[in-house]
């Protein structure tokens, strides 16, 4: 019976969230709020993905549903970063990119915790990477991208030649990304 109640409970929670997410676009007369305006948000929140973790639940505090994020970057902020990366300000020049990014997000999104790591991705072992449900890379180096891909492949588990799906950690390669 509890299982039958779960979809209804989730549907009501999603409806509550989408109502709270409504943005009026600066108009207070209600003229820009219409039926179905937020259907795309509902579709995004309700559509299960092949790698959706059972603990994932969207919230108004952390709209993506990700509440614990680790940022790994070995670089410091240079003046040349200021015109192309919105998180950084002139006062940040010389500081680690991971620290500044974490401070920025932590100060603006309650319920979301970003943990910075001012290191190379290669400075971490298997146990570090095994803790994640998904990894998003914004790596500039092809060598670093290959290293990360190799690390995640090495974490795959097989039993009798059959891949254990729970050992898969999806990798999103954001090639134009980086901090």
Tab-separated table of N, CA and C in Angstrom:
chain	number	residue	atom	x	y	z
A	1	UNK	N	0.827	-1.192	0.000
A	1	UNK	CA	0.000	0.000	0.000
A	1	UNK	C	0.869	1.253	0.000
A	2	UNK	N	1.991	1.199	0.742
A	2	UNK	CA	2.886	2.352	0.786
A	2	UNK	C	3.434	2.660	-0.598
A	3	UNK	N	3.711	1.598	-1.393
A	3	UNK	CA	4.220	1.816	-2.742
A	3	UNK	C	3.211	2.525	-3.620
A	4	UNK	N	1.928	2.200	-3.450
A	4	UNK	CA	0.876	2.836	-4.247
A	4	UNK	C	0.721	4.302	-3.881
A	5	UNK	N	1.016	4.658	-2.646
A	5	UNK	CA	0.890	6.044	-2.202
A	5	UNK	C	2.062	6.901	-2.678
A	6	UNK	N	3.225	6.289	-2.885
A	6	UNK	CA	4.420	7.041	-3.258
A	6	UNK	C	4.259	7.861	-4.538
A	7	UNK	N	3.745	7.297	-5.661
A	7	UNK	CA	3.599	8.123	-6.864
A	7	UNK	C	2.695	9.332	-6.645
A	8	UNK	N	1.622	9.163	-5.887
A	8	UNK	CA	0.712	10.281	-5.614
A	8	UNK	C	1.421	11.338	-4.766
A	9	UNK	N	2.151	10.893	-3.774
A	9	UNK	CA	2.888	11.814	-2.910
A	9	UNK	C	3.926	12.591	-3.733
A	10	UNK	N	4.624	11.886	-4.630
A	10	UNK	CA	5.624	12.540	-5.481
A	10	UNK	C	4.950	13.538	-6.412
A	11	UNK	N	3.792	13.165	-7.000
A	11	UNK	CA	3.082	14.072	-7.904
A	11	UNK	C	2.687	15.357	-7.190
A	12	UNK	N	2.146	15.214	-5.951
A	12	UNK	CA	1.756	16.407	-5.184
A	12	UNK	C	2.976	17.265	-4.863
A	13	UNK	N	4.087	16.627	-4.522
A	13	UNK	CA	5.323	17.362	-4.195
A	13	UNK	C	5.810	18.146	-5.419
A	14	UNK	N	5.753	17.527	-6.588
A	14	UNK	CA	6.179	18.202	-7.815
A	14	UNK	C	5.258	19.380	-8.118
A	15	UNK	N	3.956	19.209	-7.937
A	15	UNK	CA	3.023	20.317	-8.151
A	15	UNK	C	3.331	21.472	-7.206
A	16	UNK	N	3.595	21.170	-5.949
A	16	UNK	CA	3.951	22.210	-4.977
A	16	UNK	C	5.213	22.943	-5.398
A	17	UNK	N	6.216	22.184	-5.841
A	17	UNK	CA	7.476	22.793	-6.253
A	17	UNK	C	7.301	23.688	-7.465
A	18	UNK	N	6.562	23.231	-8.471
A	18	UNK	CA	6.408	24.039	-9.673
A	18	UNK	C	5.621	25.303	-9.387
A	19	UNK	N	4.663	25.244	-8.461
A	19	UNK	CA	3.942	26.462	-8.080
A	19	UNK	C	4.881	27.455	-7.419
A	20	UNK	N	5.785	26.971	-6.572
A	20	UNK	CA	6.733	27.854	-5.890
A	20	UNK	C	7.773	28.409	-6.843
A	21	UNK	N	8.010	27.717	-7.977
A	21	UNK	CA	9.024	28.154	-8.929
A	21	UNK	C	8.495	29.189	-9.906
A	22	UNK	N	7.224	29.447	-9.903
A	22	UNK	CA	6.645	30.382	-10.861
A	22	UNK	C	7.326	31.734	-10.758
A	23	UNK	N	7.690	32.262	-11.900
A	23	UNK	CA	8.358	33.559	-11.982
A	23	UNK	C	7.460	34.483	-12.774
A	24	UNK	N	7.255	35.697	-12.267
A	24	UNK	CA	6.306	36.584	-12.944
A	24	UNK	C	6.943	37.452	-14.018
A	25	UNK	N	8.246	37.357	-14.202
A	25	UNK	CA	8.897	38.109	-15.266
A	25	UNK	C	8.835	39.603	-15.061
A	26	UNK	N	8.608	40.053	-13.844
A	26	UNK	CA	8.571	41.472	-13.551
A	26	UNK	C	7.187	42.079	-13.629
A	27	UNK	N	6.185	41.302	-14.055
A	27	UNK	CA	4.828	41.813	-14.155
A	27	UNK	C	4.035	41.392	-12.925
A	28	UNK	N	3.395	42.324	-12.284
A	28	UNK	CA	2.636	42.020	-11.071
A	28	UNK	C	1.135	41.892	-11.333
A	29	UNK	N	0.720	42.143	-12.568
A	29	UNK	CA	-0.711	42.086	-12.860
A	29	UNK	C	-1.201	40.671	-13.147
A	30	UNK	N	-0.299	39.713	-13.108
A	30	UNK	CA	-0.678	38.322	-13.355
A	30	UNK	C	-0.883	38.016	-14.827
A	31	UNK	N	-0.670	38.995	-15.696
A	31	UNK	CA	-0.914	38.805	-17.114
A	31	UNK	C	0.026	37.833	-17.801
A	32	UNK	N	1.147	37.550	-17.189
A	32	UNK	CA	2.081	36.651	-17.864
A	32	UNK	C	2.072	35.257	-17.247
A	33	UNK	N	1.128	34.952	-16.378
A	33	UNK	CA	0.985	33.609	-15.833
A	33	UNK	C	-0.227	32.975	-16.491
A	34	UNK	N	-0.033	31.887	-17.213
A	34	UNK	CA	-1.117	31.230	-17.909
A	34	UNK	C	-1.081	29.734	-17.641
A	35	UNK	N	-2.210	29.090	-17.889
A	35	UNK	CA	-2.286	27.647	-17.691
A	35	UNK	C	-1.250	26.961	-18.565
A	36	UNK	N	-0.523	26.058	-17.974
A	36	UNK	CA	0.465	25.290	-18.720
A	36	UNK	C	1.809	25.961	-18.857
A	37	UNK	N	1.954	27.176	-18.308
A	37	UNK	CA	3.216	27.891	-18.473
A	37	UNK	C	4.402	27.107	-17.932
A	38	UNK	N	4.194	26.362	-16.855
A	38	UNK	CA	5.304	25.663	-16.195
A	38	UNK	C	5.317	24.177	-16.513
A	39	UNK	N	4.607	23.771	-17.568
A	39	UNK	CA	4.584	22.353	-17.940
A	39	UNK	C	5.974	21.809	-18.248
A	40	UNK	N	6.824	22.643	-18.855
A	40	UNK	CA	8.180	22.182	-19.166
A	40	UNK	C	8.954	21.864	-17.890
A	41	UNK	N	8.686	22.594	-16.821
A	41	UNK	CA	9.339	22.319	-15.544
A	41	UNK	C	8.820	21.003	-14.982
A	42	UNK	N	7.517	20.797	-15.067
A	42	UNK	CA	6.942	19.523	-14.594
A	42	UNK	C	7.540	18.349	-15.366
A	43	UNK	N	7.638	18.520	-16.688
A	43	UNK	CA	8.176	17.453	-17.527
A	43	UNK	C	9.608	17.121	-17.089
A	44	UNK	N	10.389	18.130	-16.817
A	44	UNK	CA	11.775	17.932	-16.380
A	44	UNK	C	11.818	17.203	-15.033
A	45	UNK	N	10.952	17.617	-14.112
A	45	UNK	CA	10.969	17.035	-12.773
A	45	UNK	C	10.363	15.636	-12.713
A	46	UNK	N	9.398	15.368	-13.579
A	46	UNK	CA	8.691	14.092	-13.514
A	46	UNK	C	9.331	12.998	-14.360
A	47	UNK	N	10.128	13.367	-15.341
A	47	UNK	CA	10.685	12.386	-16.261
A	47	UNK	C	11.836	11.625	-15.607
A	48	UNK	N	11.655	10.314	-15.396
A	48	UNK	CA	12.750	9.543	-14.820
A	48	UNK	C	13.825	9.306	-15.871
A	49	UNK	N	15.065	9.344	-15.445
A	49	UNK	CA	16.169	9.064	-16.348
A	49	UNK	C	16.759	7.703	-16.047
A	50	UNK	N	17.567	7.193	-16.955
A	50	UNK	CA	18.119	5.857	-16.750
A	50	UNK	C	19.075	5.786	-15.559
A	51	UNK	N	19.622	6.920	-15.153
A	51	UNK	CA	20.560	6.915	-14.037
A	51	UNK	C	20.036	7.680	-12.828
A	52	UNK	N	18.740	7.926	-12.775
A	52	UNK	CA	18.158	8.638	-11.648
A	52	UNK	C	18.390	7.838	-10.377
A	53	UNK	N	19.016	8.481	-9.419
A	53	UNK	CA	19.303	7.827	-8.143
A	53	UNK	C	18.039	7.809	-7.296
A	54	UNK	N	17.797	6.737	-6.553
A	54	UNK	CA	16.574	6.646	-5.743
A	54	UNK	C	16.442	7.761	-4.707
A	55	UNK	N	17.572	8.330	-4.262
A	55	UNK	CA	17.531	9.387	-3.247
A	55	UNK	C	17.309	10.776	-3.840
A	56	UNK	N	17.318	10.905	-5.172
A	56	UNK	CA	17.167	12.206	-5.810
A	56	UNK	C	15.751	12.728	-5.611
A	57	UNK	N	15.646	13.932	-5.091
A	57	UNK	CA	14.341	14.563	-4.942
A	57	UNK	C	14.522	16.063	-5.142
A	58	UNK	N	13.822	16.648	-6.121
A	58	UNK	CA	13.972	18.086	-6.343
A	58	UNK	C	13.454	18.863	-5.142
A	59	UNK	N	14.013	20.046	-4.950
A	59	UNK	CA	13.575	20.875	-3.834
A	59	UNK	C	13.628	22.329	-4.249
A	60	UNK	N	12.912	23.172	-3.512
A	60	UNK	CA	12.948	24.599	-3.808
A	60	UNK	C	14.277	25.198	-3.366
A	61	UNK	N	14.964	24.549	-2.417
A	61	UNK	CA	16.245	25.061	-1.938
A	61	UNK	C	17.364	24.795	-2.947
A	62	UNK	N	17.399	23.619	-3.526
A	62	UNK	CA	18.407	23.256	-4.522
A	62	UNK	C	17.636	22.676	-5.695
A	63	UNK	N	17.273	23.528	-6.633
A	63	UNK	CA	16.316	23.159	-7.665
A	63	UNK	C	16.752	21.982	-8.526
A	64	UNK	N	18.045	21.779	-8.675
A	64	UNK	CA	18.488	20.628	-9.453
A	64	UNK	C	18.323	19.347	-8.666
A	65	UNK	N	18.148	19.453	-7.357
A	65	UNK	CA	18.047	18.278	-6.512
A	65	UNK	C	19.390	17.835	-5.982
A	66	UNK	N	20.472	18.376	-6.511
A	66	UNK	CA	21.804	18.036	-6.023
A	66	UNK	C	22.129	18.941	-4.847
A	67	UNK	N	22.359	18.340	-3.712
A	67	UNK	CA	22.585	19.126	-2.496
A	67	UNK	C	24.026	19.079	-2.013
A	68	UNK	N	24.800	18.107	-2.496
A	68	UNK	CA	26.212	18.002	-2.126
A	68	UNK	C	27.014	17.875	-3.412
A	69	UNK	N	27.846	18.871	-3.675
A	69	UNK	CA	28.623	18.934	-4.909
A	69	UNK	C	30.088	19.139	-4.539
A	70	UNK	N	30.962	18.364	-5.154
A	70	UNK	CA	32.405	18.544	-4.974
A	70	UNK	C	32.959	19.190	-6.239
A	71	UNK	N	33.803	20.204	-6.066
A	71	UNK	CA	34.449	20.875	-7.186
A	71	UNK	C	35.944	20.657	-7.041
A	72	UNK	N	36.548	20.082	-8.080
A	72	UNK	CA	37.989	19.826	-8.080
A	72	UNK	C	38.602	20.669	-9.186
A	73	UNK	N	39.554	21.513	-8.831
A	73	UNK	CA	40.253	22.328	-9.822
A	73	UNK	C	41.619	22.701	-9.262
A	74	UNK	N	42.636	22.580	-10.096
A	74	UNK	CA	44.002	22.843	-9.654
A	74	UNK	C	44.467	24.264	-9.979
A	75	UNK	N	43.611	25.064	-10.615
A	75	UNK	CA	44.002	26.395	-11.072
A	75	UNK	C	43.584	27.510	-10.118
A	76	UNK	N	44.288	28.626	-10.268
A	76	UNK	CA	43.892	29.851	-9.577
A	76	UNK	C	43.327	30.812	-10.615
A	77	UNK	N	42.611	31.788	-10.148
A	77	UNK	CA	41.950	32.752	-11.038
A	77	UNK	C	42.968	33.754	-11.573
A	78	UNK	N	42.904	33.942	-12.879
A	78	UNK	CA	43.754	34.886	-13.590
A	78	UNK	C	42.858	35.997	-14.127
A	79	UNK	N	43.418	37.137	-14.408
A	79	UNK	CA	42.644	38.258	-14.953
A	79	UNK	C	41.901	37.833	-16.216
A	80	UNK	N	42.508	36.958	-17.021
A	80	UNK	CA	41.870	36.529	-18.277
A	80	UNK	C	40.593	35.726	-18.035
A	81	UNK	N	40.387	35.214	-16.819
A	81	UNK	CA	39.160	34.468	-16.509
A	81	UNK	C	37.959	35.385	-16.296
A	82	UNK	N	38.189	36.640	-15.962
A	82	UNK	CA	37.109	37.529	-15.534
A	82	UNK	C	36.085	37.832	-16.616
A	83	UNK	N	36.515	37.902	-17.862
A	83	UNK	CA	35.574	38.265	-18.922
A	83	UNK	C	34.783	37.075	-19.449
A	84	UNK	N	35.097	35.848	-19.013
A	84	UNK	CA	34.397	34.687	-19.564
A	84	UNK	C	33.820	33.752	-18.514
A	85	UNK	N	33.986	34.066	-17.257
A	85	UNK	CA	33.462	33.191	-16.212
A	85	UNK	C	32.778	34.038	-15.151
A	86	UNK	N	31.459	33.922	-15.088
A	86	UNK	CA	30.633	34.821	-14.298
A	86	UNK	C	30.815	34.700	-12.786
A	87	UNK	N	31.418	33.642	-12.304
A	87	UNK	CA	31.583	33.482	-10.857
A	87	UNK	C	32.699	34.356	-10.287
A	88	UNK	N	33.614	34.786	-11.127
A	88	UNK	CA	34.832	35.437	-10.645
A	88	UNK	C	34.793	36.954	-10.786
A	89	UNK	N	35.383	37.625	-9.803
A	89	UNK	CA	35.463	39.085	-9.754
A	89	UNK	C	36.937	39.484	-9.632
A	90	UNK	N	37.260	40.745	-9.904
A	90	UNK	CA	38.662	41.179	-9.784
A	90	UNK	C	39.283	40.864	-8.415
A	91	UNK	N	38.504	40.928	-7.353
A	91	UNK	CA	39.032	40.638	-6.013
A	91	UNK	C	39.442	39.170	-5.842
A	92	UNK	N	38.978	38.307	-6.767
A	92	UNK	CA	39.262	36.875	-6.684
A	92	UNK	C	40.567	36.465	-7.368
A	93	UNK	N	41.183	37.364	-8.121
A	93	UNK	CA	42.408	37.027	-8.844
A	93	UNK	C	43.453	36.490	-7.861
A	94	UNK	N	44.021	35.335	-8.221
A	94	UNK	CA	45.029	34.696	-7.385
A	94	UNK	C	44.470	33.624	-6.457
A	95	UNK	N	43.166	33.623	-6.237
A	95	UNK	CA	42.546	32.620	-5.364
A	95	UNK	C	42.251	31.338	-6.151
A	96	UNK	N	42.176	30.199	-5.470
A	96	UNK	CA	41.817	28.948	-6.152
A	96	UNK	C	40.403	29.024	-6.735
A	97	UNK	N	40.256	28.581	-7.979
A	97	UNK	CA	38.957	28.605	-8.642
A	97	UNK	C	37.912	27.791	-7.884
A	98	UNK	N	38.310	26.630	-7.386
A	98	UNK	CA	37.370	25.764	-6.667
A	98	UNK	C	36.830	26.465	-5.425
A	99	UNK	N	37.686	27.168	-4.691
A	99	UNK	CA	37.260	27.866	-3.475
A	99	UNK	C	36.266	28.975	-3.785
A	100	UNK	N	36.563	29.763	-4.808
A	100	UNK	CA	35.692	30.884	-5.167
A	100	UNK	C	34.337	30.372	-5.667
A	101	UNK	N	34.366	29.332	-6.502
A	101	UNK	CA	33.116	28.766	-7.005
A	101	UNK	C	32.264	28.242	-5.852
A	102	UNK	N	32.892	27.538	-4.917
A	102	UNK	CA	32.159	26.996	-3.763
A	102	UNK	C	31.579	28.124	-2.918
A	103	UNK	N	32.374	29.147	-2.637
A	103	UNK	CA	31.885	30.279	-1.838
A	103	UNK	C	30.689	30.943	-2.513
A	104	UNK	N	30.784	31.136	-3.818
A	104	UNK	CA	29.725	31.798	-4.588
A	104	UNK	C	28.414	31.017	-4.482
A	105	UNK	N	28.470	29.731	-4.766
A	105	UNK	CA	27.249	28.912	-4.767
A	105	UNK	C	26.722	28.709	-3.349
A	106	UNK	N	27.613	28.439	-2.407
A	106	UNK	CA	27.182	28.222	-1.019
A	106	UNK	C	26.489	29.452	-0.436
A	107	UNK	N	26.896	30.637	-0.869
A	107	UNK	CA	26.290	31.854	-0.332
A	107	UNK	C	24.942	32.172	-0.982
A	108	UNK	N	24.641	31.543	-2.101
A	108	UNK	CA	23.420	31.884	-2.834
A	108	UNK	C	22.349	30.803	-2.856
A	109	UNK	N	22.712	29.577	-2.583
A	109	UNK	CA	21.732	28.496	-2.683
A	109	UNK	C	21.656	27.754	-1.360
A	110	UNK	N	20.694	28.143	-0.521
A	110	UNK	CA	20.531	27.441	0.747
A	110	UNK	C	20.167	25.981	0.494
A	111	UNK	N	20.674	25.107	1.308
A	111	UNK	CA	20.380	23.686	1.152
A	111	UNK	C	21.335	22.969	0.221
A	112	UNK	N	22.236	23.710	-0.426
A	112	UNK	CA	23.231	23.114	-1.313
A	112	UNK	C	24.610	23.370	-0.705
A	113	UNK	N	25.414	22.331	-0.610
A	113	UNK	CA	26.766	22.468	-0.065
A	113	UNK	C	27.764	22.090	-1.150
A	114	UNK	N	28.653	23.023	-1.477
A	114	UNK	CA	29.707	22.775	-2.444
A	114	UNK	C	31.028	22.679	-1.680
A	115	UNK	N	31.717	21.575	-1.889
A	115	UNK	CA	32.990	21.313	-1.226
A	115	UNK	C	34.108	21.529	-2.241
A	116	UNK	N	35.008	22.509	-1.994
A	116	UNK	CA	36.090	22.766	-2.943
A	116	UNK	C	37.311	21.883	-2.681
A	117	UNK	N	38.005	21.540	-3.765
A	117	UNK	CA	39.263	20.802	-3.679
A	117	UNK	C	40.254	21.479	-4.618
A	118	UNK	N	41.262	22.126	-4.068
A	118	UNK	CA	42.291	22.811	-4.848
A	118	UNK	C	43.394	21.791	-5.124
A	119	UNK	N	43.107	20.886	-6.084
A	119	UNK	CA	43.991	19.775	-6.411
A	119	UNK	C	43.786	19.368	-7.858
A	120	UNK	N	44.639	18.437	-8.311
A	120	UNK	CA	44.455	17.792	-9.603
A	120	UNK	C	43.475	16.636	-9.422
A	121	UNK	N	42.752	16.300	-10.479
A	121	UNK	CA	41.834	15.158	-10.394
A	121	UNK	C	42.600	13.872	-10.106
A	122	UNK	N	43.848	13.814	-10.549
A	122	UNK	CA	44.667	12.619	-10.355
A	122	UNK	C	45.147	12.465	-8.911
A	123	UNK	N	44.949	13.487	-8.080
A	123	UNK	CA	45.372	13.421	-6.679
A	123	UNK	C	44.431	12.580	-5.822
A	124	UNK	N	43.301	12.148	-6.404
A	124	UNK	CA	42.316	11.364	-5.653
A	124	UNK	C	42.333	9.915	-6.125
A	125	UNK	N	42.038	9.013	-5.208
A	125	UNK	CA	42.024	7.596	-5.544
A	125	UNK	C	40.603	7.109	-5.828
A	126	UNK	N	40.497	5.804	-6.047
A	126	UNK	CA	39.205	5.203	-6.392
A	126	UNK	C	38.118	5.478	-5.355
A	127	UNK	N	38.484	5.451	-4.084
A	127	UNK	CA	37.464	5.628	-3.038
A	127	UNK	C	36.810	7.004	-3.130
A	128	UNK	N	37.555	8.019	-3.539
A	128	UNK	CA	36.985	9.359	-3.691
A	128	UNK	C	35.936	9.353	-4.797
A	129	UNK	N	36.272	8.807	-5.961
A	129	UNK	CA	35.371	8.832	-7.100
A	129	UNK	C	34.190	7.880	-6.941
A	130	UNK	N	34.382	6.821	-6.190
A	130	UNK	CA	33.322	5.829	-5.995
A	130	UNK	C	32.120	6.408	-5.242
A	131	UNK	N	32.295	7.502	-4.506
A	131	UNK	CA	31.213	8.071	-3.700
A	131	UNK	C	30.173	8.851	-4.512
A	132	UNK	N	30.463	9.136	-5.770
A	132	UNK	CA	29.593	10.007	-6.556
A	132	UNK	C	28.553	9.233	-7.361
A	133	UNK	N	27.416	9.887	-7.600
A	133	UNK	CA	26.347	9.325	-8.421
A	133	UNK	C	26.499	9.756	-9.879
A	134	UNK	N	27.177	10.881	-10.099
A	134	UNK	CA	27.395	11.412	-11.444
A	134	UNK	C	28.616	12.328	-11.368
A	135	UNK	N	29.360	12.419	-12.467
A	135	UNK	CA	30.522	13.311	-12.527
A	135	UNK	C	30.383	14.175	-13.770
A	136	UNK	N	30.539	15.478	-13.580
A	136	UNK	CA	30.507	16.433	-14.683
A	136	UNK	C	31.907	17.014	-14.797
A	137	UNK	N	32.511	16.878	-15.976
A	137	UNK	CA	33.873	17.378	-16.190
A	137	UNK	C	33.862	18.579	-17.118
A	138	UNK	N	34.605	19.589	-16.744
A	138	UNK	CA	34.851	20.743	-17.595
A	138	UNK	C	36.352	20.852	-17.788
A	139	UNK	N	36.953	19.767	-18.225
A	139	UNK	CA	38.411	19.682	-18.318
A	139	UNK	C	38.917	20.232	-19.652
A	140	UNK	N	39.998	21.006	-19.588
A	140	UNK	CA	40.594	21.566	-20.795
A	140	UNK	C	41.485	20.554	-21.513
A	141	UNK	N	42.034	19.631	-20.771
A	141	UNK	CA	43.035	18.719	-21.293
A	141	UNK	C	42.435	17.386	-21.741
A	142	UNK	N	42.818	16.966	-22.944
A	142	UNK	CA	42.381	15.660	-23.438
A	142	UNK	C	42.969	14.563	-22.550
A	143	UNK	N	44.175	14.742	-22.092
A	143	UNK	CA	44.815	13.754	-21.217
A	143	UNK	C	44.019	13.608	-19.916
A	144	UNK	N	43.583	14.717	-19.350
A	144	UNK	CA	42.787	14.667	-18.106
A	144	UNK	C	41.427	14.017	-18.364
A	145	UNK	N	40.810	14.311	-19.508
A	145	UNK	CA	39.527	13.682	-19.842
A	145	UNK	C	39.677	12.168	-19.956
A	146	UNK	N	40.741	11.750	-20.621
A	146	UNK	CA	40.993	10.312	-20.763
A	146	UNK	C	41.262	9.673	-19.406
A	147	UNK	N	41.984	10.384	-18.543
A	147	UNK	CA	42.277	9.847	-17.215
A	147	UNK	C	40.972	9.633	-16.432
A	148	UNK	N	40.084	10.631	-16.469
A	148	UNK	CA	38.818	10.521	-15.738
A	148	UNK	C	37.973	9.382	-16.303
A	149	UNK	N	37.893	9.280	-17.615
A	149	UNK	CA	37.151	8.192	-18.243
A	149	UNK	C	37.725	6.842	-17.807
A	150	UNK	N	39.052	6.734	-17.812
A	150	UNK	CA	39.709	5.496	-17.387
A	150	UNK	C	39.426	5.171	-15.928
A	151	UNK	N	39.406	6.199	-15.079
A	151	UNK	CA	39.114	5.983	-13.663
A	151	UNK	C	37.710	5.403	-13.503
A	152	UNK	N	36.738	5.981	-14.179
A	152	UNK	CA	35.364	5.504	-14.040
A	152	UNK	C	35.181	4.105	-14.633
A	153	UNK	N	35.889	3.816	-15.704
A	153	UNK	CA	35.833	2.460	-16.262
A	153	UNK	C	36.430	1.464	-15.270
A	154	UNK	N	37.502	1.865	-14.581
A	154	UNK	CA	38.141	0.958	-13.615
A	154	UNK	C	37.237	0.669	-12.413
A	155	UNK	N	36.231	1.500	-12.178
A	155	UNK	CA	35.314	1.295	-11.051
A	155	UNK	C	34.157	0.350	-11.373
A	156	UNK	N	34.023	-0.033	-12.642
A	156	UNK	CA	32.945	-0.935	-13.030
A	156	UNK	C	33.159	-2.317	-12.418
A	157	UNK	N	32.065	-2.918	-11.949
A	157	UNK	CA	32.118	-4.256	-11.348
A	157	UNK	C	31.380	-5.238	-12.236
A	158	UNK	N	31.944	-6.412	-12.347
A	158	UNK	CA	31.337	-7.489	-13.124
A	158	UNK	C	31.195	-8.721	-12.248
A	159	UNK	N	30.081	-9.420	-12.414
A	159	UNK	CA	29.895	-10.686	-11.732
A	159	UNK	C	29.538	-11.726	-12.784
A	160	UNK	N	30.375	-12.727	-12.911
A	160	UNK	CA	30.202	-13.760	-13.934
A	160	UNK	C	30.117	-13.145	-15.328
A	161	UNK	N	30.915	-12.122	-15.572
A	161	UNK	CA	30.945	-11.478	-16.877
A	161	UNK	C	29.807	-10.520	-17.147
A	162	UNK	N	28.943	-10.286	-16.149
A	162	UNK	CA	27.800	-9.381	-16.324
A	162	UNK	C	28.053	-8.107	-15.523
A	163	UNK	N	27.911	-6.968	-16.199
A	163	UNK	CA	28.137	-5.673	-15.556
A	163	UNK	C	27.108	-5.413	-14.468
A	164	UNK	N	27.579	-5.002	-13.308
A	164	UNK	CA	26.694	-4.593	-12.215
A	164	UNK	C	26.303	-3.139	-12.480
A	165	UNK	N	25.042	-2.861	-12.855
A	165	UNK	CA	24.633	-1.495	-13.203
A	165	UNK	C	24.837	-0.495	-12.072
A	166	UNK	N	24.834	-0.949	-10.830
A	166	UNK	CA	25.014	-0.016	-9.714
A	166	UNK	C	26.448	0.507	-9.649
A	167	UNK	N	27.369	-0.100	-10.397
A	167	UNK	CA	28.756	0.376	-10.389
A	167	UNK	C	29.002	1.451	-11.445
A	168	UNK	N	28.002	1.746	-12.262
A	168	UNK	CA	28.146	2.758	-13.316
A	168	UNK	C	28.026	4.153	-12.710
A	169	UNK	N	29.013	4.986	-12.962
A	169	UNK	CA	28.958	6.401	-12.585
A	169	UNK	C	28.985	7.191	-13.891
A	170	UNK	N	27.853	7.778	-14.280
A	170	UNK	CA	27.802	8.516	-15.551
A	170	UNK	C	28.774	9.696	-15.552
A	171	UNK	N	29.370	9.922	-16.710
A	171	UNK	CA	30.310	11.024	-16.918
A	171	UNK	C	29.727	11.965	-17.960
A	172	UNK	N	29.583	13.221	-17.584
A	172	UNK	CA	29.158	14.257	-18.522
A	172	UNK	C	30.392	15.082	-18.835
A	173	UNK	N	30.779	15.107	-20.086
A	173	UNK	CA	31.975	15.828	-20.512
A	173	UNK	C	31.558	17.178	-21.090
A	174	UNK	N	31.798	18.212	-20.320
A	174	UNK	CA	31.426	19.571	-20.700
A	174	UNK	C	32.679	20.222	-21.289
A	175	UNK	N	32.924	19.988	-22.572
A	175	UNK	CA	34.194	20.345	-23.203
A	175	UNK	C	34.492	21.835	-23.204
A	176	UNK	N	33.498	22.675	-23.272
A	176	UNK	CA	33.744	24.116	-23.257
A	176	UNK	C	33.639	24.665	-21.852
A	177	UNK	N	33.614	23.783	-20.894
A	177	UNK	CA	33.397	24.183	-19.508
A	177	UNK	C	34.672	24.536	-18.805
A	178	UNK	N	34.716	24.182	-17.573
A	178	UNK	CA	35.829	24.535	-16.718
A	178	UNK	C	35.490	25.763	-15.907
A	179	UNK	N	36.232	25.928	-14.864
A	179	UNK	CA	36.009	27.102	-14.020
A	179	UNK	C	36.870	28.246	-14.428
